[in-house]
Coordinates of C-alpha atoms and ligand atoms in Angstrom, one line a residue:
X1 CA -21.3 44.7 15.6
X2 CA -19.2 44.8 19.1
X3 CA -16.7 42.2 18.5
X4 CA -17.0 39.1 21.1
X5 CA -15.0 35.9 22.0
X6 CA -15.3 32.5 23.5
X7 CA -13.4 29.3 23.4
X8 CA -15.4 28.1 20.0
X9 CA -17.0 31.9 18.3
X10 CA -15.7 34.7 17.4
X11 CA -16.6 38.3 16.1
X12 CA -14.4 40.6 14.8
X13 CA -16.9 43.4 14.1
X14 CA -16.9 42.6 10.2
X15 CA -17.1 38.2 10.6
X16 CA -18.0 35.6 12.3
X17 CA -15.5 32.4 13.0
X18 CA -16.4 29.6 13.9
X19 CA -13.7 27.2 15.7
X20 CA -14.2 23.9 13.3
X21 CA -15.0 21.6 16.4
X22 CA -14.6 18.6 13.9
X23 CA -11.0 19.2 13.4
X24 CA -10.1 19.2 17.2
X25 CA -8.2 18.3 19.0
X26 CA -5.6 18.4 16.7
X27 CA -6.1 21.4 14.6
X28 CA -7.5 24.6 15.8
X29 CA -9.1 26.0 12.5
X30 CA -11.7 28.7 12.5
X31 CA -14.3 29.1 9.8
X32 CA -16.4 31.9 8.6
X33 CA -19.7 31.5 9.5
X34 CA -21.2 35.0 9.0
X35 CA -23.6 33.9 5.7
X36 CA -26.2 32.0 7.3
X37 CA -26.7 29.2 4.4
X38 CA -22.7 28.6 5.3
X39 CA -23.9 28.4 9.9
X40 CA -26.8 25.5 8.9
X41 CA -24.4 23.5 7.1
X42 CA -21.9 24.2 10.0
X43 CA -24.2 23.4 12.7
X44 CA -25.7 20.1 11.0
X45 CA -21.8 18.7 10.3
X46 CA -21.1 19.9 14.3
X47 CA -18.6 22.0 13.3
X48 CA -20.3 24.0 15.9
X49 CA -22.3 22.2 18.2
X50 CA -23.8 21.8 21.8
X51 CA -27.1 22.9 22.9
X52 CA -26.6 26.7 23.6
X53 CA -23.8 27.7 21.6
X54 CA -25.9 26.2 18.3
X55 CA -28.2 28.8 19.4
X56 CA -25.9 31.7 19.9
X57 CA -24.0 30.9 16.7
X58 CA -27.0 31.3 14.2
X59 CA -28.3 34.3 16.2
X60 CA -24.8 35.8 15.3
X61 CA -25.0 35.0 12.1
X62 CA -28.2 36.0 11.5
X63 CA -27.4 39.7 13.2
X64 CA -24.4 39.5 10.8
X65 CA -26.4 39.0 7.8
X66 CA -28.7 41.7 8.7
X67 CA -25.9 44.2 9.0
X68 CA -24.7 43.2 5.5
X69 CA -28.1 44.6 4.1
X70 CA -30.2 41.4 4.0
X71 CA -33.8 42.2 2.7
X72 CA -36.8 41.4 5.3
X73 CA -37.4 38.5 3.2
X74 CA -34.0 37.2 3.1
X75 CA -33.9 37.8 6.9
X76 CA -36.9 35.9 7.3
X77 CA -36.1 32.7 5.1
X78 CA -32.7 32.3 6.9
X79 CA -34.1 32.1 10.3
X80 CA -36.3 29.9 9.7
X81 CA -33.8 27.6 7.8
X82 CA -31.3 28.5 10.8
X83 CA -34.2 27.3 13.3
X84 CA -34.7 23.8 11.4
X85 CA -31.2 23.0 11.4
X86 CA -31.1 20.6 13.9
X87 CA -34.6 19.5 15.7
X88 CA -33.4 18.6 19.1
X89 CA -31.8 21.1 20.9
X90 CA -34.4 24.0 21.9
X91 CA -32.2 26.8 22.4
X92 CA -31.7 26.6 18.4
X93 CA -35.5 27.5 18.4
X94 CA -35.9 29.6 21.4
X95 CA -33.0 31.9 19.9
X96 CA -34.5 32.3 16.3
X97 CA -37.8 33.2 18.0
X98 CA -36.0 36.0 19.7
X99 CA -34.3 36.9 16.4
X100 CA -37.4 36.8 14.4
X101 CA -39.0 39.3 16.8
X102 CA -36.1 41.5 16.9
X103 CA -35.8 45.3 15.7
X104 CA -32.6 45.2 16.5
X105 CA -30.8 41.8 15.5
X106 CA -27.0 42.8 16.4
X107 CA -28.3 44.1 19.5
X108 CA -30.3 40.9 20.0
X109 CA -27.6 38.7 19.0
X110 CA -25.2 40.3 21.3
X111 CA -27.8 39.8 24.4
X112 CA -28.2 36.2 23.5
X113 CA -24.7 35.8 24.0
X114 CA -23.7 38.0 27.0
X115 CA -26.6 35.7 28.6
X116 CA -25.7 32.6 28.2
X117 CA -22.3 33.9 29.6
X118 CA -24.2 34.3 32.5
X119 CA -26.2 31.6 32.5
X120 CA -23.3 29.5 32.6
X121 CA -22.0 31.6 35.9
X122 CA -25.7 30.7 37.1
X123 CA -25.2 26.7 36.5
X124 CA -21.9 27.0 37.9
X125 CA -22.8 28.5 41.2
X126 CA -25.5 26.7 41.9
X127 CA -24.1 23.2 40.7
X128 CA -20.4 23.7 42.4
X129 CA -22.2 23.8 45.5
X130 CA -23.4 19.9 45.1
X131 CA -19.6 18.9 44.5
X132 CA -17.4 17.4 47.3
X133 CA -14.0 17.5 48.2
X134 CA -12.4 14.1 46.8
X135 CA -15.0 13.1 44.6
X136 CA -15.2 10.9 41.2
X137 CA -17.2 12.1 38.5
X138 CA -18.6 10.7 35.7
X139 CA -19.6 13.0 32.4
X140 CA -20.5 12.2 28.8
X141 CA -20.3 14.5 26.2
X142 CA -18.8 17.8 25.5
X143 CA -20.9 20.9 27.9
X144 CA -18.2 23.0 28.3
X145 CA -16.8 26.6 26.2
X146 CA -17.1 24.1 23.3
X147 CA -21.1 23.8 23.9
X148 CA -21.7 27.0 25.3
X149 CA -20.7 30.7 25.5
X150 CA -19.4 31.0 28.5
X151 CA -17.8 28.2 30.8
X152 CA -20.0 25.8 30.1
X153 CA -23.0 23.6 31.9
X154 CA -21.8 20.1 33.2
X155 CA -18.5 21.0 32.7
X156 CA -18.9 24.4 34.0
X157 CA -19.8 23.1 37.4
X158 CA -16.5 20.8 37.1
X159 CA -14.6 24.1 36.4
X160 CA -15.8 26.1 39.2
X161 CA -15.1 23.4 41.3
X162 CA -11.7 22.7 40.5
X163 CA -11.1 26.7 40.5
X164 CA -12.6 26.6 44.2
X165 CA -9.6 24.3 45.2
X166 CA -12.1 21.0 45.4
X167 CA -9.9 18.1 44.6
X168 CA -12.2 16.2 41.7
X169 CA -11.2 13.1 38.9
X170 CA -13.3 13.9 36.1
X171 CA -14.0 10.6 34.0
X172 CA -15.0 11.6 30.2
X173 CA -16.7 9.1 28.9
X174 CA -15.5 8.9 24.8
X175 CA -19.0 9.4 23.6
X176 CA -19.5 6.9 20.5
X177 CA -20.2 7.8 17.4
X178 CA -18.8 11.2 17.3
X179 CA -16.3 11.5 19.8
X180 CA -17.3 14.8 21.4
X181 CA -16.3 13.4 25.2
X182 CA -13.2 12.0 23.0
X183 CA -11.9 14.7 21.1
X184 CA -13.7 18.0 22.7
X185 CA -13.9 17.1 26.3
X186 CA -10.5 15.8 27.5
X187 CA -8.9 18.7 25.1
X188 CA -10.9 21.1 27.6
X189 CA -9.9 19.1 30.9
X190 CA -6.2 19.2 29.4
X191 CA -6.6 23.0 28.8
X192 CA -7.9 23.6 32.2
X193 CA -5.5 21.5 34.3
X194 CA -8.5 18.9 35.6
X195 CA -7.0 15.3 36.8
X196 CA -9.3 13.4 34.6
X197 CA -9.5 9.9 32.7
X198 CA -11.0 9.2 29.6
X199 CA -12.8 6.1 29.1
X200 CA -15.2 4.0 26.5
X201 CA -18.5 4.2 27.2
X202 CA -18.9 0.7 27.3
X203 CA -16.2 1.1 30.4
X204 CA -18.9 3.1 32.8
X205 CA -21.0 0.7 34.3
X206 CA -17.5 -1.8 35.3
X207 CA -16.4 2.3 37.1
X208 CA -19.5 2.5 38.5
X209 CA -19.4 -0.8 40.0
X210 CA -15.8 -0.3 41.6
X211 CA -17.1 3.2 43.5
X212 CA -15.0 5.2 41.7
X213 CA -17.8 7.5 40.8
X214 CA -19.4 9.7 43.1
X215 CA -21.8 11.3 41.1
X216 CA -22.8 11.8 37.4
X217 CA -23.4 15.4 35.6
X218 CA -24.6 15.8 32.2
X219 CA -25.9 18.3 29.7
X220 CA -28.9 18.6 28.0
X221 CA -30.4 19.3 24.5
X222 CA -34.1 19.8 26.2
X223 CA -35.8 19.5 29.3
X224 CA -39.6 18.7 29.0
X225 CA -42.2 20.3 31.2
X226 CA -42.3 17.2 33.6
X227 CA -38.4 17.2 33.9
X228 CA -37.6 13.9 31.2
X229 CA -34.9 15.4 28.6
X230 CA -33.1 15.0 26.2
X231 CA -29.3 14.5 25.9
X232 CA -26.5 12.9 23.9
X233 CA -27.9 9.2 23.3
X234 CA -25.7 7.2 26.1
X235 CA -27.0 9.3 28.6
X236 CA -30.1 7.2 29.3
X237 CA -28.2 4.5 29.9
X238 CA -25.4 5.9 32.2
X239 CA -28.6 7.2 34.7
X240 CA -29.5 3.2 34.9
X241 CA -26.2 2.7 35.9
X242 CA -26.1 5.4 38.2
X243 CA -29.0 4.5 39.7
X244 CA -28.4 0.6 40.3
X245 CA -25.0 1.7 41.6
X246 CA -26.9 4.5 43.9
X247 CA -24.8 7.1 42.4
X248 CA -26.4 10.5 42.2
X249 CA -26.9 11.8 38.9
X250 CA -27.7 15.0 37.4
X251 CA -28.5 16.8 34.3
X252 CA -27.4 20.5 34.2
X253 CA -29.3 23.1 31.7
X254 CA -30.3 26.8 31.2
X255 CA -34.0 28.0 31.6
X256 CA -33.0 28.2 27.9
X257 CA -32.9 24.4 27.8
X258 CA -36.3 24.2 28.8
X259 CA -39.4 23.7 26.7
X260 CA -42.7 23.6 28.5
X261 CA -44.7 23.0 25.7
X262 CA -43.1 19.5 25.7
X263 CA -45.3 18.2 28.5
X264 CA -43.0 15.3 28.8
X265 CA -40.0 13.1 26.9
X266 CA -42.4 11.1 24.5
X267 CA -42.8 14.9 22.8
X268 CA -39.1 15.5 22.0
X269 CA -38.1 15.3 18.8
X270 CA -34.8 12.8 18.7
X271 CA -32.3 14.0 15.9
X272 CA -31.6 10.9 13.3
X273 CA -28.4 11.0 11.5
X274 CA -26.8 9.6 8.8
X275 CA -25.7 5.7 9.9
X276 CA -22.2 5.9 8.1
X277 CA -21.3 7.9 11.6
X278 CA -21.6 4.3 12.8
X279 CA -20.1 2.5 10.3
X280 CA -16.5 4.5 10.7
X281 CA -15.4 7.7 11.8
X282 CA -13.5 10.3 9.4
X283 CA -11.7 8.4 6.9
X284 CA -12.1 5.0 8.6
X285 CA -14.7 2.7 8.5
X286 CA -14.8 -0.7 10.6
X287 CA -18.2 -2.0 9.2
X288 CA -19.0 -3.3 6.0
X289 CA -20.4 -0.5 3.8
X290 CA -23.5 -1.5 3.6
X291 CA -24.4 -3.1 7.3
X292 CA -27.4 -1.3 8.1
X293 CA -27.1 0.8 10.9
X294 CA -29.2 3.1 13.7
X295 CA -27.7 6.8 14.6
X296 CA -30.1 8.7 16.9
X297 CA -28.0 11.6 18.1
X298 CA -30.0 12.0 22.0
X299 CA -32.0 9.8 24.1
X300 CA -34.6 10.9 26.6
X301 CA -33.9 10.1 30.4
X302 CA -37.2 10.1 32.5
X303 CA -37.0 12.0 35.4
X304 CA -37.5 9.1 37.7
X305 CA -33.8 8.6 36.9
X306 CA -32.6 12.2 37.9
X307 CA -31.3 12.9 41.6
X308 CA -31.6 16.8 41.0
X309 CA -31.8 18.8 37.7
X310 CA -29.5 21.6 38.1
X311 CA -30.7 24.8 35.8
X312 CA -29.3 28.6 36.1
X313 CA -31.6 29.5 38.9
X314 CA -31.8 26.4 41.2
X315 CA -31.9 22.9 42.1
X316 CA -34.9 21.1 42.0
X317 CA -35.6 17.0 42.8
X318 CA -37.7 14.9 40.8
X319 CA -40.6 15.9 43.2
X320 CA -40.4 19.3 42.7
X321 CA -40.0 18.5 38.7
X322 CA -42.8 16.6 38.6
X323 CA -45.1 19.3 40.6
X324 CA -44.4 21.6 38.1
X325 CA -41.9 23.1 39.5
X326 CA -40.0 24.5 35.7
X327 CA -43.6 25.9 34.9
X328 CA -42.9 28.3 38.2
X329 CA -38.9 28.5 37.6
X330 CA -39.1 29.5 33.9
X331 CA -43.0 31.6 33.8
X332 CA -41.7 34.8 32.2
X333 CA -38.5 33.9 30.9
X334 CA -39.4 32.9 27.6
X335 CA -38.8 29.5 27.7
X336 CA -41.8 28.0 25.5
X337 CA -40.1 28.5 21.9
X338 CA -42.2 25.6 20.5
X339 CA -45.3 27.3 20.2
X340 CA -44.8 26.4 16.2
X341 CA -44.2 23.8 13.9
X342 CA -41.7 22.0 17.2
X343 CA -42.2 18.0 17.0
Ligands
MRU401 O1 -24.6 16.6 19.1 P1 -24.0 17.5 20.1 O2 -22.5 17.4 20.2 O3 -24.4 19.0 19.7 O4 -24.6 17.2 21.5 C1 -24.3 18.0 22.6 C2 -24.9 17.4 23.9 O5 -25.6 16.4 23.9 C3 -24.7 18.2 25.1 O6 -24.7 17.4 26.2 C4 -25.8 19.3 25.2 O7 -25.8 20.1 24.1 C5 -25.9 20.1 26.4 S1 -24.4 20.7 27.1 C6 -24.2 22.3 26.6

């Protein structure tokens, strides 16, 4: 394979490494995920995470695997245990139904992640554009070279932005239970040089309130048909806010976010993990042991909520959404990966 790099893979031609996204901010280890039994478990701790780079990380290690000598068989049992890994995020799917097409799966694999380079560029170009001069704004999450192969999607725009000499404060919100705003997101703002402030997400609405957000961008996981989708539970309720404050708020994705088979948000499936992640975090723990406890990863924001849904090819308001406007947008592209087995 053609070695590649970005902020959180790596391919050296022989391996792949993964940057252990759990261990940051403080420690910048990198893991080898080339075997594809070693990427699921990698994928469901979040050692790598985020939407598209889930999806470029087991199409690497898949094309990896294949190089190694895997029988057809073997090829075929570990995509399809590499596609099940996480249920939420599409591009997971949408990549492995490349992959399981493929001839070539290094030359595949290295397509899937030269585009969502470009993709990102996409997002950034067109979202950058929304941003003004001066303004406040509000993300939750990590979407940036953590979450993706290239610069990222929310964050991305924030980038591009910043780099086209807009004066922004970028508020992260923490992002409870696992810290991804936290730990991932300010150690990108930090890296990149963006004024920013990291708050709790309980801390948002009281922001909000005092005008010092100007607008709200966020990732997604999936976007349904309709325009609902799916993101990083707390983004749901940061779009109320938004709204009852009259702050505009949008959700940035790839036409590889985008799954029109789900005809709307009631069709997504919503990740479920274990409720110790609330209990504690690491070695600590703050709840008795066995307090019961709820832990879905995403939440679905309706489109109602959404001022504009920025994807890699354009800007489109709830209207437009709701007309059908992704069908048009994404025909072509291959952005139905759920044609099997999806909810
Ligand atoms: O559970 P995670 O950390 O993988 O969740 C990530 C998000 O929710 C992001 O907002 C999403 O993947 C889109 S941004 C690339």
């Amino acid at each position: 394979m053609n070695p590649f790099e970005s902020l959180g893979l790596r391919h050296d031609g022989r391996a792949l490494w993964v940057l252990d996204q759990t261990r940051l901010p403080d420690a910048e280890v990198w893991v080898d995920g080339s075997d594809p039994a070693a990427m699921v478990a990698l994928i469901q701790r979040l050692a790598v995470r985020g939407a598209p780079l889930i999806g470029v990380a087991a199409a690497a290690s898949l094309a990896t695997f294949a190089h190694r000598g895997a029988s057809a068989t073997e090829y075929a049992a570990a995509c399809a245990a590499l596609r099940a890994a996480r249920p939420t995020a599409v591009n997971l799917m949408w990549a492995m139904d490349r992959m399981k097409g493929s001839t070539d799966p290094v030359a595949e694999a290295q397509r899937i992640f030269t585009e969502d380079v470009r993709l990102c560029e996409g997002m950034a170009q067109q979202g950058a554009a929304l941003i003004q001069d001066g303004e406040g704004i509000l993300t939750h999450c990590n979407t940036g070279g953590l979450a993706t192969a290239g610069i990222g999607t929310a964050l991305g725009i924030l980038r591009r932005a910043h780099e086209q000499g807009k004066r922004l404060h970028v508020y992260a919100d923490e992002t409870r239970p696992l810290l991804q705003g936290g730990r991932l997101t300010a150690w990108e703002l930090r890296k990149l040089g963006i004024p920013s402030t990291l708050i709790t997400d309980s801390m948002a609405a009281l922001l909000l309130r005092d005008g010092k957000v100007q607008r709200v961008l966020v990732g997604s996981d999936r976007v349904a048909a309709n325009g609902d989708f799916a993101n990083k539970v707390g983004t749901y309720g940061l779009a109320v806010q938004a709204r009852f404050h009259g702050v505009p708020f949008h959700p940035v994705a790839p036409f590889s976010t985008v799954d029109l088979a789900c005809p709307n948000g009631a069709a997504i499936p919503i990740e479920q993990r274990d409720p110790a992640e609330v209990r504690g975090y690491g070695p600590l723990r703050w709840a008795p042991e066995a307090m019961p406890a709820w832990n879905p990863a995403f939440d679905v924001t309706p489109v109602d909520l959404v001022t504009s849904l920025v994807l890699d090819r354009g800007i489109f308001s709830p209207e437009e959404l709701r007309a059908g406007a992704l069908a048009k947008a994404c025909a072509g592209a291959g952005s139905s990966p759920m044609s099997e087995g999806s909810v």
